[in-house]
């Protein structure tokens, strides 16, 4: 033994401990009913060398900015008694994967024979919804290919008894492949061995990764907690969501006008021009969403997973709404009135309402705390007040002053509701509960709102008061006083100003979201800025 080299010592250690690292072959028991493969990560062994990241990228031929495995860093203790903790994470191959449920194209499959969550690249449209849904931020967008990609546990290697690249490359043997019984894991061990500092709640997706952590750990903080970057602006979605919501408001005004006219109220009948203006914002907005996709040519396949994906439901509902809204415009053109028109309008309106609700549910995912609030749904519907202003402007320009007063009164009430929702958000962030398990993410959203985008936030608040409340009120006063030209000018300015206000609010919505994820993940790629 006296002449043994460090390499001999390491080989002997591997042989004695059954360490998987460096081995091309792996002796994993055959899977039984209810079992699947999983990763085991030993945080007491990891030295933070990032070899696992490099090996994974090299094998998969991924660009540097796309990482299927990432190493997060945390720091704890008080100087001089300080320590570091690393967490090497790839896909957790969850028992209840959110990526699979949310994907509109059914591009995710959880293999029944081994539990691996696999991504079908060919059917992916690059919508990136799974990157929002996954609380671990595992799926990453490959912009060179226009699709999302993720770890597949090197399933082709496992199939022939070989270890994944990350396991082979780890010099400390910190990553291993194990077999887990899913029901027993959930019932007995997941809450104890499936957690690590600053990881999301395991109840969201039921991840299978097992952790070995140091004893008597200090309180660890993410090593990147002082680094804070705004999220991607998602400008196509900013305009698409606001435009479709404006369209819904305008169509509701059109339907109410037609209904009241049919009931012989002393109100003017809606016109073809109003029907066109109710249809047009959605007709412009929906195609804009394709600009968000990595493979826009496959946009229509987003309707495939209507059973579980809110994105598919939104695409179907708003697509049908826009199509029927054009039919309604055609009915006005051909002067098809009466019960048939009201029926088609009612069906169209119902589809639009469901479409905007589904649109809001896309964002109410637990992985993104600032989005996952009822105020998101309220704000999305609240933007529809602009549609009432639009139809009121058209009615006033055509001489229908009596109907204008009704529409502007509704617009004023709807605008007031939007003001209350937005100011409720201000109060919410002003009084965050430090004991809230989501405080870290919500407080970072607050910092982005107040420090990074403070001027836009102030503009949003004040412009909403001016254009959603003051201008419609002025238009009512001018109309009642017979000052029609002033009323028209006021409504034009109010329409433009309220639209800009809603766009700025939606811009903040996207840019200030802070997701859950891997703590200390500042070396990760896929930073969409």
Coordinates of C-alpha atoms in Angstrom, one line a residue:
X1 CA 0.0 0.0 0.0
X2 CA 3.0 2.3 0.6
X3 CA 3.5 2.6 -3.2
X4 CA -0.1 3.3 -4.0
X5 CA -0.9 6.4 -6.0
X6 CA -3.8 8.8 -5.4
X7 CA -5.5 7.3 -8.4
X8 CA -5.2 3.8 -6.9
X9 CA -6.6 5.2 -3.7
X10 CA -9.6 6.7 -5.5
X11 CA -10.2 3.5 -7.5
X12 CA -10.2 1.5 -4.3
X13 CA -12.5 4.0 -2.7
X14 CA -15.0 3.7 -5.6
X15 CA -14.9 -0.1 -5.5
X16 CA -15.5 -0.2 -1.7
X17 CA -18.3 2.4 -1.7
X18 CA -20.0 1.4 -5.0
X19 CA -19.6 5.0 -6.2
X20 CA -21.2 5.5 -9.7
X21 CA -19.0 8.4 -10.8
X22 CA -16.5 7.6 -13.6
X23 CA -18.3 4.3 -14.2
X24 CA -19.7 3.7 -17.7
X25 CA -21.7 0.7 -16.4
X26 CA -24.4 0.9 -13.7
X27 CA -26.0 -1.9 -11.7
X28 CA -29.5 -0.5 -11.1
X29 CA -32.1 -3.0 -9.9
X30 CA -34.8 -3.8 -12.4
X31 CA -37.8 -1.5 -11.9
X32 CA -40.9 -3.1 -10.3
X33 CA -44.5 -2.0 -10.3
X34 CA -44.9 1.6 -9.0
X35 CA -41.1 2.4 -9.2
X36 CA -39.1 4.8 -11.3
X37 CA -35.6 6.1 -11.6
X38 CA -34.5 9.3 -9.7
X39 CA -31.4 11.3 -9.0
X40 CA -29.7 11.3 -5.6
X41 CA -27.6 14.4 -4.8
X42 CA -25.2 14.4 -1.9
X43 CA -24.6 18.0 -0.9
X44 CA -22.0 17.0 1.6
X45 CA -19.8 15.7 -1.2
X46 CA -20.3 18.4 -3.9
X47 CA -17.4 20.8 -4.3
X48 CA -19.1 23.1 -6.8
X49 CA -16.7 22.3 -9.6
X50 CA -19.5 22.5 -12.3
X51 CA -18.1 19.4 -14.0
X52 CA -21.6 18.0 -14.2
X53 CA -22.8 21.0 -16.2
X54 CA -19.9 20.8 -18.6
X55 CA -20.3 17.1 -19.2
X56 CA -24.1 17.4 -19.8
X57 CA -23.6 20.2 -22.3
X58 CA -20.8 18.5 -24.1
X59 CA -22.8 15.2 -24.5
X60 CA -26.0 17.0 -25.6
X61 CA -24.2 19.5 -27.8
X62 CA -26.0 22.4 -26.1
X63 CA -24.7 26.0 -26.5
X64 CA -23.2 27.5 -23.4
X65 CA -26.3 29.5 -22.5
X66 CA -28.5 26.3 -22.4
X67 CA -27.9 24.3 -19.2
X68 CA -29.8 21.1 -18.5
X69 CA -28.0 20.7 -15.2
X70 CA -27.2 23.7 -13.1
X71 CA -25.2 24.2 -9.9
X72 CA -26.7 26.7 -7.3
X73 CA -24.6 28.2 -4.5
X74 CA -25.7 29.2 -1.0
X75 CA -23.8 30.8 1.8
X76 CA -24.3 30.5 5.5
X77 CA -22.9 31.3 9.0
X78 CA -21.2 34.3 10.4
X79 CA -17.5 35.1 9.7
X80 CA -15.2 33.4 10.4
X81 CA -17.5 30.4 10.8
X82 CA -18.9 30.4 7.3
X83 CA -19.8 27.7 4.9
X84 CA -21.0 27.0 1.4
X85 CA -23.7 24.7 0.2
X86 CA -24.0 23.6 -3.4
X87 CA -27.0 22.1 -5.2
X88 CA -26.6 20.4 -8.5
X89 CA -30.0 20.2 -10.2
X90 CA -31.4 18.9 -13.4
X91 CA -34.9 17.7 -14.1
X92 CA -36.4 16.2 -11.0
X93 CA -38.6 13.8 -13.1
X94 CA -41.5 14.7 -11.0
X95 CA -44.4 12.4 -10.2
X96 CA -46.9 15.2 -11.0
X97 CA -45.0 17.4 -13.6
X98 CA -46.4 20.8 -14.2
X99 CA -44.6 21.1 -17.5
X100 CA -46.5 18.1 -18.8
X101 CA -49.9 19.4 -17.6
X102 CA -49.4 22.9 -19.0
X103 CA -47.8 22.1 -22.4
X104 CA -50.3 23.1 -25.1
X105 CA -48.8 20.7 -27.7
X106 CA -48.5 17.6 -25.5
X107 CA -44.7 17.7 -26.0
X108 CA -44.0 16.2 -22.6
X109 CA -44.3 12.5 -21.8
X110 CA -43.7 10.7 -18.5
X111 CA -42.5 7.2 -19.5
X112 CA -44.6 4.6 -17.7
X113 CA -41.7 2.1 -17.5
X114 CA -39.1 4.2 -15.9
X115 CA -40.8 7.5 -14.8
X116 CA -38.5 9.8 -16.9
X117 CA -40.1 13.0 -18.0
X118 CA -39.2 13.3 -21.7
X119 CA -39.6 16.2 -24.1
X120 CA -40.6 15.7 -27.7
X121 CA -38.6 18.3 -29.6
X122 CA -40.4 17.7 -32.9
X123 CA -43.8 18.8 -31.6
X124 CA -42.5 21.8 -29.5
X125 CA -43.5 25.2 -30.8
X126 CA -41.3 27.1 -28.4
X127 CA -44.1 28.9 -26.5
X128 CA -42.0 28.6 -23.3
X129 CA -45.1 28.1 -21.1
X130 CA -43.4 25.1 -19.4
X131 CA -40.5 27.4 -18.4
X132 CA -43.1 29.4 -16.5
X133 CA -44.9 26.4 -15.0
X134 CA -41.9 24.5 -13.7
X135 CA -41.1 25.7 -10.2
X136 CA -37.5 24.6 -10.7
X137 CA -37.0 26.4 -14.0
X138 CA -35.7 23.2 -15.5
X139 CA -36.9 23.5 -19.2
X140 CA -34.7 26.0 -21.0
X141 CA -35.3 27.7 -24.4
X142 CA -32.8 26.9 -27.1
X143 CA -33.1 29.9 -29.4
X144 CA -30.9 28.4 -32.0
X145 CA -33.5 25.6 -32.5
X146 CA -36.6 27.7 -31.5
X147 CA -37.7 25.1 -29.0
X148 CA -37.5 24.3 -25.3
X149 CA -35.2 21.5 -24.2
X150 CA -34.5 19.7 -20.9
X151 CA -32.7 16.8 -19.2
X152 CA -33.9 13.3 -20.0
X153 CA -31.7 11.5 -17.5
X154 CA -29.7 10.3 -20.5
X155 CA -32.4 7.7 -20.9
X156 CA -30.7 6.1 -23.9
X157 CA -27.7 5.4 -21.7
X158 CA -29.8 4.0 -18.9
X159 CA -31.5 1.7 -21.3
X160 CA -28.2 0.0 -22.0
X161 CA -27.0 0.0 -18.4
X162 CA -24.8 3.1 -18.5
X163 CA -24.7 6.1 -16.2
X164 CA -25.8 9.6 -17.3
X165 CA -23.1 12.1 -18.2
X166 CA -23.4 14.1 -15.1
X167 CA -23.0 11.0 -12.9
X168 CA -19.9 9.9 -14.8
X169 CA -18.3 13.4 -14.6
X170 CA -18.7 14.2 -10.9
X171 CA -15.3 13.7 -9.3
X172 CA -16.8 13.6 -5.8
X173 CA -19.5 11.0 -6.5
X174 CA -22.2 13.6 -5.4
X175 CA -24.7 12.5 -8.1
X176 CA -26.2 9.0 -8.4
X177 CA -29.1 7.2 -10.0
X178 CA -31.5 5.4 -7.7
X179 CA -34.8 3.5 -7.8
X180 CA -37.7 4.9 -5.9
X181 CA -41.2 3.6 -5.1
X182 CA -43.4 6.6 -6.0
X183 CA -46.3 6.1 -3.5
X184 CA -43.9 5.3 -0.6
X185 CA -41.8 8.3 -1.5
X186 CA -44.8 10.6 -1.4
X187 CA -46.2 9.1 1.8
X188 CA -43.1 8.7 3.9
X189 CA -39.9 10.4 2.6
X190 CA -40.6 13.2 0.2
X191 CA -41.2 15.9 2.9
X192 CA -37.9 14.9 4.6
X193 CA -35.5 13.8 1.9
X194 CA -36.9 15.7 -1.1
X195 CA -36.2 19.1 0.2
X196 CA -33.2 21.4 0.3
X197 CA -32.7 25.1 1.3
X198 CA -34.6 27.6 -0.8
X199 CA -36.3 25.0 -3.0
X200 CA -40.0 25.3 -3.9
X201 CA -42.7 23.4 -2.0
X202 CA -42.6 19.8 -3.0
X203 CA -46.4 19.6 -3.1
X204 CA -46.4 21.5 -6.4
X205 CA -44.9 18.7 -8.6
X206 CA -43.9 15.9 -6.2
X207 CA -40.2 15.8 -7.3
X208 CA -38.3 12.6 -6.9
X209 CA -34.7 13.9 -6.3
X210 CA -33.4 12.7 -3.0
X211 CA -31.0 15.0 -1.0
X212 CA -28.3 14.2 1.5
X213 CA -27.6 17.4 3.5
X214 CA -25.1 18.4 6.1
X215 CA -26.0 18.0 9.8
X216 CA -26.6 21.1 11.9
X217 CA -26.8 23.4 8.9
X218 CA -26.8 27.2 9.5
X219 CA -29.3 29.4 7.8
X220 CA -28.2 29.5 4.1
X221 CA -28.9 32.5 1.8
X222 CA -28.7 32.3 -2.0
X223 CA -25.2 33.5 -3.2
X224 CA -26.9 35.6 -5.8
X225 CA -29.5 37.4 -3.6
X226 CA -27.9 40.8 -4.3
X227 CA -28.3 40.2 -8.0
X228 CA -31.7 41.1 -9.4
X229 CA -32.5 41.4 -13.1
X230 CA -35.9 42.2 -14.5
X231 CA -37.7 39.4 -16.4
X232 CA -38.1 39.4 -20.2
X233 CA -40.6 42.1 -21.4
X234 CA -42.6 39.6 -23.6
X235 CA -43.8 42.6 -25.8
X236 CA -45.9 40.5 -28.2
X237 CA -47.8 39.1 -25.2
X238 CA -48.1 42.6 -23.7
X239 CA -50.0 43.9 -26.7
X240 CA -51.8 40.6 -27.4
X241 CA -53.4 40.4 -23.9
X242 CA -54.4 44.0 -23.8
X243 CA -55.8 44.1 -27.3
X244 CA -57.9 40.9 -26.8
X245 CA -59.2 42.3 -23.5
X246 CA -60.1 45.6 -25.1
X247 CA -62.0 43.7 -27.8
X248 CA -64.0 41.8 -25.2
X249 CA -65.1 45.1 -23.6
X250 CA -66.1 46.6 -26.9
X251 CA -68.0 43.5 -27.9
X252 CA -69.8 43.5 -24.5
X253 CA -70.8 47.1 -25.2
X254 CA -72.0 46.1 -28.7
X255 CA -74.1 43.2 -27.3
X256 CA -75.7 45.3 -24.5
X257 CA -76.5 48.0 -27.1
X258 CA -78.1 45.5 -29.4
X259 CA -80.0 43.8 -26.5
X260 CA -81.4 47.1 -25.2
X261 CA -82.4 48.2 -28.7
X262 CA -84.2 44.9 -29.2
X263 CA -86.0 45.5 -25.9
X264 CA -87.2 48.8 -27.4
X265 CA -85.2 51.1 -25.1
X266 CA -84.8 54.6 -26.4
X267 CA -81.2 53.9 -27.6
X268 CA -79.6 53.9 -31.1
X269 CA -79.0 50.5 -32.8
X270 CA -75.3 49.5 -33.0
X271 CA -73.7 49.8 -36.4
X272 CA -71.4 47.8 -38.7
X273 CA -68.6 50.2 -37.8
X274 CA -69.0 49.4 -34.1
X275 CA -69.0 45.6 -34.9
X276 CA -65.8 46.0 -36.9
X277 CA -64.1 48.0 -34.1
X278 CA -65.1 45.3 -31.5
X279 CA -63.6 42.6 -33.7
X280 CA -60.5 44.4 -34.9
X281 CA -58.4 44.6 -31.6
X282 CA -58.6 40.8 -31.2
X283 CA -57.9 40.2 -34.9
X284 CA -54.8 42.3 -34.5
X285 CA -53.8 40.9 -31.1
X286 CA -54.1 37.2 -31.6
X287 CA -51.6 36.9 -34.5
X288 CA -49.1 39.0 -32.4
X289 CA -48.9 36.1 -29.9
X290 CA -47.2 34.0 -32.7
X291 CA -44.2 36.4 -32.5
X292 CA -43.6 35.0 -29.0
X293 CA -43.1 31.5 -30.3
X294 CA -39.8 29.9 -31.3
X295 CA -41.6 28.1 -34.2
X296 CA -44.5 30.3 -35.1
X297 CA -45.3 28.3 -38.2
X298 CA -46.7 25.6 -35.8
X299 CA -48.8 28.0 -33.8
X300 CA -52.1 26.2 -34.6
X301 CA -50.9 23.1 -32.7
X302 CA -51.2 25.1 -29.5
X303 CA -54.8 24.0 -29.3
X304 CA -53.9 20.3 -29.0
X305 CA -53.9 19.9 -25.2
X306 CA -57.3 21.4 -24.3
X307 CA -57.8 18.8 -21.6
X308 CA -55.2 20.2 -19.2
X309 CA -53.5 23.2 -20.7
X310 CA -54.9 26.7 -20.1
X311 CA -52.9 28.0 -23.0
X312 CA -54.7 25.5 -25.3
X313 CA -58.0 26.6 -23.9
X314 CA -57.2 30.2 -24.4
X315 CA -56.1 29.6 -28.0
X316 CA -59.3 27.7 -28.8
X317 CA -61.7 30.1 -27.0
X318 CA -60.2 33.4 -28.3
X319 CA -59.7 31.9 -31.8
X320 CA -63.4 31.0 -31.9
X321 CA -64.4 34.3 -30.3
X322 CA -62.5 36.3 -33.0
X323 CA -63.9 34.1 -35.8
X324 CA -67.5 34.6 -34.5
X325 CA -66.9 38.3 -34.0
X326 CA -66.1 38.6 -37.7
X327 CA -69.4 36.7 -38.4
X328 CA -71.3 39.2 -36.3
X329 CA -69.7 42.0 -38.3
X330 CA -70.9 40.2 -41.5
X331 CA -74.4 39.9 -40.1
X332 CA -74.5 43.7 -39.6
X333 CA -73.2 44.2 -43.1
X334 CA -75.9 42.0 -44.6
X335 CA -78.5 43.4 -42.1
X336 CA -79.3 40.1 -40.5
X337 CA -81.0 41.3 -37.3
X338 CA -83.4 40.0 -34.6
X339 CA -83.0 36.9 -32.5
X340 CA -80.4 35.3 -34.7
X341 CA -78.0 38.3 -34.3
X342 CA -78.5 38.3 -30.5
X343 CA -77.9 34.6 -30.3
X344 CA -74.7 34.7 -32.2
X345 CA -73.5 37.7 -30.2
X346 CA -74.3 36.0 -26.9
X347 CA -72.4 32.9 -27.9
X348 CA -69.5 35.0 -29.1
X349 CA -69.5 37.0 -25.8
X350 CA -69.5 33.8 -23.7
X351 CA -66.5 32.5 -25.7
X352 CA -64.7 35.8 -25.2
X353 CA -65.3 35.8 -21.5
X354 CA -64.0 32.3 -21.1
X355 CA -61.0 33.1 -23.3
X356 CA -59.9 36.0 -21.1
X357 CA -60.5 33.9 -18.0
X358 CA -58.3 31.1 -19.5
X359 CA -55.8 33.8 -20.5
X360 CA -55.5 34.9 -16.9
X361 CA -55.2 31.2 -15.7
X362 CA -52.1 30.8 -17.9
X363 CA -50.3 33.1 -15.5
X364 CA -51.7 31.9 -12.2
X365 CA -49.1 29.3 -11.7
X366 CA -47.5 28.5 -8.3
X367 CA -44.0 28.8 -9.8
X368 CA -44.5 32.6 -10.2
X369 CA -45.9 34.1 -7.0
X370 CA -46.5 37.7 -8.2
X371 CA -48.7 36.3 -11.0
X372 CA -50.5 33.6 -8.9
X373 CA -53.1 36.0 -7.4
X374 CA -56.8 36.6 -8.0
X375 CA -55.8 40.2 -8.9
X376 CA -54.3 38.8 -12.2
X377 CA -57.7 37.7 -13.4
X378 CA -59.4 40.9 -12.2
X379 CA -56.8 43.0 -14.0
X380 CA -57.2 41.1 -17.2
X381 CA -60.9 41.6 -17.2
X382 CA -60.5 45.2 -15.9
X383 CA -58.6 46.3 -19.1
X384 CA -61.9 45.8 -21.0
X385 CA -63.1 49.3 -19.9
X386 CA -61.2 50.7 -22.8
X387 CA -63.6 48.8 -25.1
X388 CA -66.5 50.8 -23.7
X389 CA -64.7 54.0 -24.4
X390 CA -64.0 52.9 -27.9
X391 CA -67.7 52.1 -28.7
X392 CA -68.8 55.3 -26.9
X393 CA -66.5 57.3 -29.2
X394 CA -67.9 55.7 -32.3
X395 CA -71.5 56.2 -31.1
X396 CA -70.8 59.9 -30.3
X397 CA -69.2 60.5 -33.6
X398 CA -72.3 59.1 -35.3
X399 CA -74.6 61.4 -33.3
X400 CA -76.0 59.0 -30.7
X401 CA -75.7 61.1 -27.6
X402 CA -78.2 59.2 -25.5
X403 CA -76.4 55.9 -25.8
X404 CA -73.1 57.6 -25.1
X405 CA -74.1 58.5 -21.6
X406 CA -75.0 54.9 -20.8
X407 CA -71.8 53.5 -22.3
X408 CA -69.6 56.1 -20.5
X409 CA -71.3 55.4 -17.2
X410 CA -70.4 51.8 -17.6
X411 CA -66.9 52.6 -18.7
X412 CA -66.5 54.9 -15.6
X413 CA -67.6 52.0 -13.3
X414 CA -65.3 49.5 -15.0
X415 CA -62.4 51.9 -14.9
X416 CA -63.1 52.5 -11.2
X417 CA -62.9 48.7 -10.7
X418 CA -59.5 48.6 -12.5
X419 CA -58.2 51.4 -10.3
X420 CA -59.3 49.6 -7.1
X421 CA -57.5 46.4 -8.3
X422 CA -54.3 48.2 -9.2
X423 CA -54.2 50.1 -5.9
X424 CA -55.0 46.9 -4.0
X425 CA -51.7 45.6 -5.5
X426 CA -49.9 48.6 -4.2
X427 CA -51.2 48.0 -0.7
X428 CA -50.4 44.3 -0.9
X429 CA -46.7 44.9 -1.7
X430 CA -46.5 47.7 0.8
X431 CA -47.4 45.3 3.6
X432 CA -45.7 42.0 2.7
X433 CA -45.6 39.4 5.5
X434 CA -42.0 38.4 6.2
X435 CA -43.2 35.0 7.5
X436 CA -44.8 34.2 4.1
X437 CA -42.9 31.3 2.5
X438 CA -43.0 33.3 -0.8
X439 CA -41.7 36.5 0.8
X440 CA -38.3 36.2 -0.9
X441 CA -39.8 36.3 -4.4
X442 CA -42.5 38.8 -3.7
X443 CA -40.1 41.2 -2.0
X444 CA -37.9 41.0 -5.0
X445 CA -40.9 41.9 -7.2
X446 CA -41.5 44.8 -4.9
X447 CA -37.9 46.0 -5.3
X448 CA -38.2 45.8 -9.1
X449 CA -41.4 47.8 -9.0
X450 CA -40.1 50.5 -6.8
X451 CA -36.4 50.8 -7.7
X452 CA -36.0 49.5 -11.2
X453 CA -39.3 50.6 -12.7
X454 CA -40.4 53.3 -10.2
X455 CA -41.2 56.0 -12.9
X456 CA -43.2 53.6 -15.0
X457 CA -45.1 52.5 -11.9
X458 CA -46.0 56.1 -11.0
X459 CA -47.1 56.8 -14.6
X460 CA -49.3 53.7 -14.5
X461 CA -51.0 54.8 -11.3
X462 CA -51.6 58.4 -12.2
X463 CA -52.4 57.8 -15.8
X464 CA -55.1 55.3 -14.8
X465 CA -56.7 57.9 -12.5
X466 CA -56.7 60.4 -15.3
X467 CA -57.7 58.4 -18.3
X468 CA -59.9 55.8 -16.8
X469 CA -61.8 58.1 -14.5
X470 CA -61.3 61.8 -15.2
X471 CA -61.6 61.7 -19.0
X472 CA -64.8 59.6 -19.2
X473 CA -66.3 61.8 -16.5
X474 CA -65.4 64.9 -18.5
X475 CA -66.8 63.4 -21.7
X476 CA -70.1 62.8 -19.8
X477 CA -70.2 66.4 -18.7
X478 CA -69.4 67.7 -22.2
X479 CA -72.0 65.4 -23.8
X480 CA -74.7 66.5 -21.3
X481 CA -73.8 70.1 -22.0
X482 CA -74.1 69.7 -25.8
X483 CA -70.3 70.2 -26.3
X484 CA -70.0 67.3 -28.7
X485 CA -66.8 68.2 -30.3
X486 CA -65.1 68.6 -26.9
X487 CA -66.5 65.3 -25.8
X488 CA -65.1 63.6 -28.9
X489 CA -61.7 65.1 -28.4
X490 CA -61.8 64.1 -24.8
X491 CA -62.7 60.5 -25.6
X492 CA -60.0 60.3 -28.3
X493 CA -57.4 61.4 -25.7
X494 CA -58.9 59.1 -23.1
X495 CA -58.8 56.2 -25.4
X496 CA -55.1 56.7 -26.3
X497 CA -54.1 57.5 -22.8
X498 CA -55.9 54.5 -21.2
X499 CA -54.4 52.2 -23.8
X500 CA -50.9 53.4 -23.0
X501 CA -51.7 53.1 -19.3
X502 CA -52.8 49.5 -19.7
X503 CA -49.8 48.6 -21.9
X504 CA -47.4 50.1 -19.2
X505 CA -49.2 48.1 -16.5
X506 CA -48.9 44.9 -18.5
X507 CA -45.2 45.6 -19.2
X508 CA -44.6 45.9 -15.5
X509 CA -46.6 42.6 -15.0
X510 CA -44.1 40.7 -17.1
X511 CA -40.9 42.5 -16.2
X512 CA -41.3 42.3 -12.4
X513 CA -42.2 38.7 -12.0
X514 CA -39.6 36.7 -9.9
X515 CA -40.0 32.9 -10.2
X516 CA -39.2 30.2 -7.8
X517 CA -36.2 28.1 -8.8
X518 CA -32.8 27.0 -7.9
X519 CA -31.1 29.3 -5.3
X520 CA -27.7 30.8 -6.2
X521 CA -28.3 30.1 -9.9
X522 CA -26.4 33.1 -11.2
X523 CA -24.2 31.1 -13.6
X524 CA -27.2 29.6 -15.4
X525 CA -27.8 30.5 -19.0
X526 CA -31.1 31.2 -20.7
X527 CA -31.3 34.6 -19.1
X528 CA -33.8 36.2 -21.5
X529 CA -33.0 39.9 -21.4

